[in-house]
CSV table of C-alpha atoms in Angstrom, one decimal:
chain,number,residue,atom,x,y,z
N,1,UNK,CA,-158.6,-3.9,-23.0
N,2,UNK,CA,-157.7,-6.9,-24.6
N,3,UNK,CA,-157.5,-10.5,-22.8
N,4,UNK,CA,-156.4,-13.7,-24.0
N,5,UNK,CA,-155.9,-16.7,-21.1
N,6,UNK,CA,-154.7,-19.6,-21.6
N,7,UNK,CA,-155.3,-23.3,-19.9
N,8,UNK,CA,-154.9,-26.2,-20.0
N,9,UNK,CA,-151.2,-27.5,-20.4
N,10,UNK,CA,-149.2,-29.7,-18.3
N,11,UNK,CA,-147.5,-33.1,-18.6
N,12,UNK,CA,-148.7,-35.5,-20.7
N,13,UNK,CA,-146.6,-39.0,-21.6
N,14,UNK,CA,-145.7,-39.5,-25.9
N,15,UNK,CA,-149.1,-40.7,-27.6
N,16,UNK,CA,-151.8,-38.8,-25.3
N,17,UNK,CA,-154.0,-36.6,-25.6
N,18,UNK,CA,-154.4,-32.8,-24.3
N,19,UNK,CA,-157.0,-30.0,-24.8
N,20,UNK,CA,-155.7,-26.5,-24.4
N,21,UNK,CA,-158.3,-23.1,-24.2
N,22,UNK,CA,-158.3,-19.3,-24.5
N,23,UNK,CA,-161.1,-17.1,-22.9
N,24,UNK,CA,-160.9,-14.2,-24.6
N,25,UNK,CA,-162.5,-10.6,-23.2
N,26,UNK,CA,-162.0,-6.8,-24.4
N,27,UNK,CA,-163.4,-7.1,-27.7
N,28,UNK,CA,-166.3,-9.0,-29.9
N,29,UNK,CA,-164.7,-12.3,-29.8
N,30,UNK,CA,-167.3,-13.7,-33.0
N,31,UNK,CA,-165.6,-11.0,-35.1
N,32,UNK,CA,-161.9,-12.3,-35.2
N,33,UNK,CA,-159.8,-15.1,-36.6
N,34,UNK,CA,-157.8,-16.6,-34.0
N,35,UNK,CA,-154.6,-18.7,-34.1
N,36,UNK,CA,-152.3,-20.8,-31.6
N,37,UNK,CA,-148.6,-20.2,-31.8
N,38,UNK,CA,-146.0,-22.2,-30.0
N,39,UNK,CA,-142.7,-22.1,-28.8
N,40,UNK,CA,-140.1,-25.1,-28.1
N,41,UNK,CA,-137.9,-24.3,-24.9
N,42,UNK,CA,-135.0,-22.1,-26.1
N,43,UNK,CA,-136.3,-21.5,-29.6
N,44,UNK,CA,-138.4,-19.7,-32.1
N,45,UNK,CA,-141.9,-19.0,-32.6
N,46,UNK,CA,-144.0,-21.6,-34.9
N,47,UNK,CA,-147.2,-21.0,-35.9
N,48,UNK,CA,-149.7,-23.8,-35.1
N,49,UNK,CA,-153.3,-23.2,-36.7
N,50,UNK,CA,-155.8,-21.0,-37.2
N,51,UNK,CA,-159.8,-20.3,-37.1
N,52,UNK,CA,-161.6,-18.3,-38.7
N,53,UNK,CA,-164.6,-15.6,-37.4
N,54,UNK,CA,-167.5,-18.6,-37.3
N,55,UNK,CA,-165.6,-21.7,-37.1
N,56,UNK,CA,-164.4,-22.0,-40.6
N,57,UNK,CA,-161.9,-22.2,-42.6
N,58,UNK,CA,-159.2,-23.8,-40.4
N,59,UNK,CA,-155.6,-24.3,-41.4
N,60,UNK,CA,-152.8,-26.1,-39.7
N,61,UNK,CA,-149.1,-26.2,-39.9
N,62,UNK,CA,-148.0,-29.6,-41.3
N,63,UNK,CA,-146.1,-30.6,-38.3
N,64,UNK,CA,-149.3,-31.0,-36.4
N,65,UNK,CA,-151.4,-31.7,-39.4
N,66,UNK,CA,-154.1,-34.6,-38.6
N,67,UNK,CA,-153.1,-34.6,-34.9
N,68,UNK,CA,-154.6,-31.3,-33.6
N,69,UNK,CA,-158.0,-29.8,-34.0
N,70,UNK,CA,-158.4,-26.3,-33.4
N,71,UNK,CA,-162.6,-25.1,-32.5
N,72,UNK,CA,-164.2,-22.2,-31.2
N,73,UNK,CA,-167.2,-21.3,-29.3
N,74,UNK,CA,-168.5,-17.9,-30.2
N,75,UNK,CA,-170.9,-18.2,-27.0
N,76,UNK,CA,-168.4,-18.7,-24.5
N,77,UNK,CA,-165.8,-16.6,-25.8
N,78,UNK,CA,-163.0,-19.5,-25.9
N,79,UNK,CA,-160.5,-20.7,-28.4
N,80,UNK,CA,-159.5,-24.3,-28.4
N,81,UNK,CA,-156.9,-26.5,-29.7
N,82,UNK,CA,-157.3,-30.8,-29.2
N,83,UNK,CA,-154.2,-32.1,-29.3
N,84,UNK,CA,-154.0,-36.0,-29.6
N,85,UNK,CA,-151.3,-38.7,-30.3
N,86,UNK,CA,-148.9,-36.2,-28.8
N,87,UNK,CA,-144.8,-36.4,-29.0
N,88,UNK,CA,-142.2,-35.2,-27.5
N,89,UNK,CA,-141.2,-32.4,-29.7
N,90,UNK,CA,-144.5,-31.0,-29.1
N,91,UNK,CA,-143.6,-29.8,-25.7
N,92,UNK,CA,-143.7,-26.0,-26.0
N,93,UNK,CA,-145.3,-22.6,-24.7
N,94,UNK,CA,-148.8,-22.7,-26.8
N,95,UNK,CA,-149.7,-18.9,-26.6
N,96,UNK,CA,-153.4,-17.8,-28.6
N,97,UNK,CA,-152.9,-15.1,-30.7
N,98,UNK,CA,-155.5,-12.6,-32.3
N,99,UNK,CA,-155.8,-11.9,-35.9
N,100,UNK,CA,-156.1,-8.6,-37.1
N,101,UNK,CA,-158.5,-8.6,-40.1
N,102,UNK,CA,-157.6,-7.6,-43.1
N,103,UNK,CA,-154.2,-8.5,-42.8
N,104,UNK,CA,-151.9,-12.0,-42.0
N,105,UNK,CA,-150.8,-10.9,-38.4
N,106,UNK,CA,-151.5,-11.2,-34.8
N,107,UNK,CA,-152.1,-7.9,-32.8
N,108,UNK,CA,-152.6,-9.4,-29.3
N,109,UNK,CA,-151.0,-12.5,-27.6
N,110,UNK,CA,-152.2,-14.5,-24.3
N,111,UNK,CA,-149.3,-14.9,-21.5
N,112,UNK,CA,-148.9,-18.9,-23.0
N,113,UNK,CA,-149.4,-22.2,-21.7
N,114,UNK,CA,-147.0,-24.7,-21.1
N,115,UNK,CA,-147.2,-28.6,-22.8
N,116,UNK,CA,-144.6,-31.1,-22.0
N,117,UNK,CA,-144.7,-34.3,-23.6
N,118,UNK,CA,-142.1,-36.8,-21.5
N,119,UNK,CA,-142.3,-40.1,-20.7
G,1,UNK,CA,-138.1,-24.8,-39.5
G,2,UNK,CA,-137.8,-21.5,-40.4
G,3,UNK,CA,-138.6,-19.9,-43.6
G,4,UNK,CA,-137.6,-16.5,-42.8
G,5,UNK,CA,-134.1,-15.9,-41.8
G,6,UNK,CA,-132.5,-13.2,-39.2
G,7,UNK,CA,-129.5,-12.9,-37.8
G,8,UNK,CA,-129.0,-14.8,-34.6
G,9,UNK,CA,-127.9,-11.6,-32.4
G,10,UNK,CA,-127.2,-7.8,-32.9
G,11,UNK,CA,-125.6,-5.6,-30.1
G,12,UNK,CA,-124.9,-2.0,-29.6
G,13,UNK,CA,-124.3,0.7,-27.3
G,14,UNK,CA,-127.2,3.0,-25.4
G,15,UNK,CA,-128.4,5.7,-27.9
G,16,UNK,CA,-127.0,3.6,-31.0
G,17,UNK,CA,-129.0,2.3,-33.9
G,18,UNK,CA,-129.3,-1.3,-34.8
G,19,UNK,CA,-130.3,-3.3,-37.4
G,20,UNK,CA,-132.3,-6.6,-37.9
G,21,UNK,CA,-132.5,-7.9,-41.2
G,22,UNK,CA,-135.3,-10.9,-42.4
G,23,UNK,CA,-134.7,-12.6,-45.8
G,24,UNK,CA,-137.3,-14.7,-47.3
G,25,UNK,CA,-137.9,-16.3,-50.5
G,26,UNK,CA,-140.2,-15.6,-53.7
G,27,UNK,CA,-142.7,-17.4,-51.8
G,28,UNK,CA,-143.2,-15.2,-48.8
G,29,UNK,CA,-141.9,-11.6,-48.5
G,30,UNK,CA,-141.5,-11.3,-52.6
G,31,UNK,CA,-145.0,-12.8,-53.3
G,32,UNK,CA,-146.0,-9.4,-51.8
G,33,UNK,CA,-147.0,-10.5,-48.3
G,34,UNK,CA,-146.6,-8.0,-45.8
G,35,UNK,CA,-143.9,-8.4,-43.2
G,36,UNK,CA,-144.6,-8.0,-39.6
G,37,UNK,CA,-142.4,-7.8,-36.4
G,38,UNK,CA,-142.8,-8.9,-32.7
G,39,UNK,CA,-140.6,-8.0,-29.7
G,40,UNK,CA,-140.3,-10.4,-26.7
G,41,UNK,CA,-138.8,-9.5,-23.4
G,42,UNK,CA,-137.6,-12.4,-21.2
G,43,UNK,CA,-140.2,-14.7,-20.1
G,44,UNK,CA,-143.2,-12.9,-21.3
G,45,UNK,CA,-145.1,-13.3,-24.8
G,46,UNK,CA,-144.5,-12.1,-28.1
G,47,UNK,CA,-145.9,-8.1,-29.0
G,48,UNK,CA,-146.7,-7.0,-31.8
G,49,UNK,CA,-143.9,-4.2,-32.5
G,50,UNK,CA,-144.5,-3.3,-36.1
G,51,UNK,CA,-147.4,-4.4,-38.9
G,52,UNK,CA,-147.5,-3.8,-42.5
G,53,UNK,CA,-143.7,-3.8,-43.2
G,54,UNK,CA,-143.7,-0.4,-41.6
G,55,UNK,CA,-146.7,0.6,-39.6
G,56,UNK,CA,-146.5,1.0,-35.7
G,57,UNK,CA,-149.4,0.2,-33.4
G,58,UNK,CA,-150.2,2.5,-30.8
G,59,UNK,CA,-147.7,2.9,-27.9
G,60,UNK,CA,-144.6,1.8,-29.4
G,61,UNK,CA,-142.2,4.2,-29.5
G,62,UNK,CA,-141.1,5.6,-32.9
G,63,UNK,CA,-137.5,4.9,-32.6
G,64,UNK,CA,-139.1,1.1,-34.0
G,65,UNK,CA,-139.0,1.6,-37.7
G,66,UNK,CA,-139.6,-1.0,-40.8
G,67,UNK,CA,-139.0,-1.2,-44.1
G,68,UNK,CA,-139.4,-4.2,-46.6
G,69,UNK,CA,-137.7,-4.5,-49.9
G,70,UNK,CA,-137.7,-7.2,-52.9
G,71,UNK,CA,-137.2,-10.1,-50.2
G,72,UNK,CA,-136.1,-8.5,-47.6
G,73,UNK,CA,-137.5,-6.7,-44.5
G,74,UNK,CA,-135.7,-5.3,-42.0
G,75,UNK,CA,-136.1,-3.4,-38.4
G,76,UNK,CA,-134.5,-0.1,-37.2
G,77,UNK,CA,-134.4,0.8,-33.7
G,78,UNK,CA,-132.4,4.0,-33.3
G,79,UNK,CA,-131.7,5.7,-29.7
G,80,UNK,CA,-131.2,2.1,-28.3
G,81,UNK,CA,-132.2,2.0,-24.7
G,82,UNK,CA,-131.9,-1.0,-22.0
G,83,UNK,CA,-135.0,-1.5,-22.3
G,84,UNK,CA,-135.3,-2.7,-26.0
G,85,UNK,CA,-133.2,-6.1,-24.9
G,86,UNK,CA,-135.1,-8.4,-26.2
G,87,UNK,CA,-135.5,-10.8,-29.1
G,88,UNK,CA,-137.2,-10.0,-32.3
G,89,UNK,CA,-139.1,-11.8,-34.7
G,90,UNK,CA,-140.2,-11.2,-38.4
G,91,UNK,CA,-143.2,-12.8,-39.5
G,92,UNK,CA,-145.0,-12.9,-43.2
G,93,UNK,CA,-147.4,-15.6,-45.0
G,94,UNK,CA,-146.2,-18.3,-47.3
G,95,UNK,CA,-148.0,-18.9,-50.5
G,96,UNK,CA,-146.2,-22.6,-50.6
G,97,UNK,CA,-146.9,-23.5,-47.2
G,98,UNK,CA,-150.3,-22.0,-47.5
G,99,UNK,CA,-149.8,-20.7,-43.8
G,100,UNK,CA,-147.8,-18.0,-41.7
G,101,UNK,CA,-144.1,-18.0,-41.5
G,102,UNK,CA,-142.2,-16.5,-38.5
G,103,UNK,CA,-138.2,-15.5,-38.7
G,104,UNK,CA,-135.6,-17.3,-37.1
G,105,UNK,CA,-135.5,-14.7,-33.9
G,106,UNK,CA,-132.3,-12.3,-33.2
G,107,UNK,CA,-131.8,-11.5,-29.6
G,108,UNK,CA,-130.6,-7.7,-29.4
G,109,UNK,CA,-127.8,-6.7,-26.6
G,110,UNK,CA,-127.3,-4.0,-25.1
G,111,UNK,CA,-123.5,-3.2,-24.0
């Protein structure tokens, strides 16, 4: 069965710095893309980044464009997305996602993690 | 912001059929990109509810339907249960934004 957990959120003040990760267990990790996801309190889902199989290509959504960094380690089975000069309409429920290959969606989700950006 | 738009809610009685409807532009859904829909239930994570405009993944029930046309997709559930209260989300690729597009969410009711 399919796993994806989340860490790494909390509070973080306008201008720093977070990491988030997702272990990821119940299939061959090395053989997917993987993508973060986010969603603003109250609202819709945006799509953040995403990785492909070995670590390349990457693509990110404008809106976080030059601040995040999305990685992978194929050894440890983890997914993660740097996050630097942070603001406040960042704060969100980052969820990984799992892409299905072949095809431009996500067939399994992690439970989320929560980022707030406040001051 | 969005590129996909859905209506904001639908509602209908148990054992009706409802309608969700995602419009998008020549860049997205009529460029030929597939159109795929996720369900989430109140404070859990998005599922995947339908992939390929029309295609179910195992488990989901087959009153879940999908259909895509010109620029336009669109989700069916028929025999609408309590259960199914939830809010939906389309979700395609953009050519111009080189990156994945999600709808603007409709949150179904259930009188």
């Amino acid at each position: 069965e399919v796993h994806l957990v989340e860490s790494g959120g909390g509070l973080v003040q306008p201008g720093g710095s977070l990491r988030l990760s997702c272990a990821a267990s119940g299939f061959t990790f090395s053989n997917y893309g993987m993508s973060w996801v986010r969603q603003a309190p109250g609202k819709g889902l945006e799509w953040v980044s995403i990785i492909g199989s070995s670590g390349v290509p990457t693509y990110y959504a404008d809106s976080v464009k030059g601040r995040f960094t999305i990685s992978r380690d194929n050894s440890k089975n983890t997914l993660y997305l740097q996050m630097n000069s942070l603001r406040v309409e960042d704060t969100a429920v980052y969820y990984c996602a799992k892409k299905y290959t072949g095809s431009y969606h996500f067939d399994y989700w992690g439970q989320g993690t929560l980022v707030t950006v406040s001051s | 912001q969005s590129v996909l738009t859905q209506p904001p809610s639908v509602s209908g009685a148990p054992g009706q059929r409802v309608t969700i409807s995602c419009t998008g532009s020549s860049a997205n859904i009529g460029a030929g990109h597939d159109v795929h829909w996720y369900q989430q239930l109140p404070g859990t994570a998005p599922k995947l509810l339908i992939y390929g405009n029309s295609n179910r993944p195992s488990g989901v029930p087959d009153r879940f339907s999908g259909s895509k046309s010109g620029t336009s997709a669109s989700l069916a559930i028929s025999g609408l249960q309590a259960e199914d209260e939830a809010d939906y989300y389309c979700q395609s690729y953009d050519n111009s934004l080189s990156g994945y597009v999600f709808g603007t969410g409709t949150k179904v009711t259930v009188l």
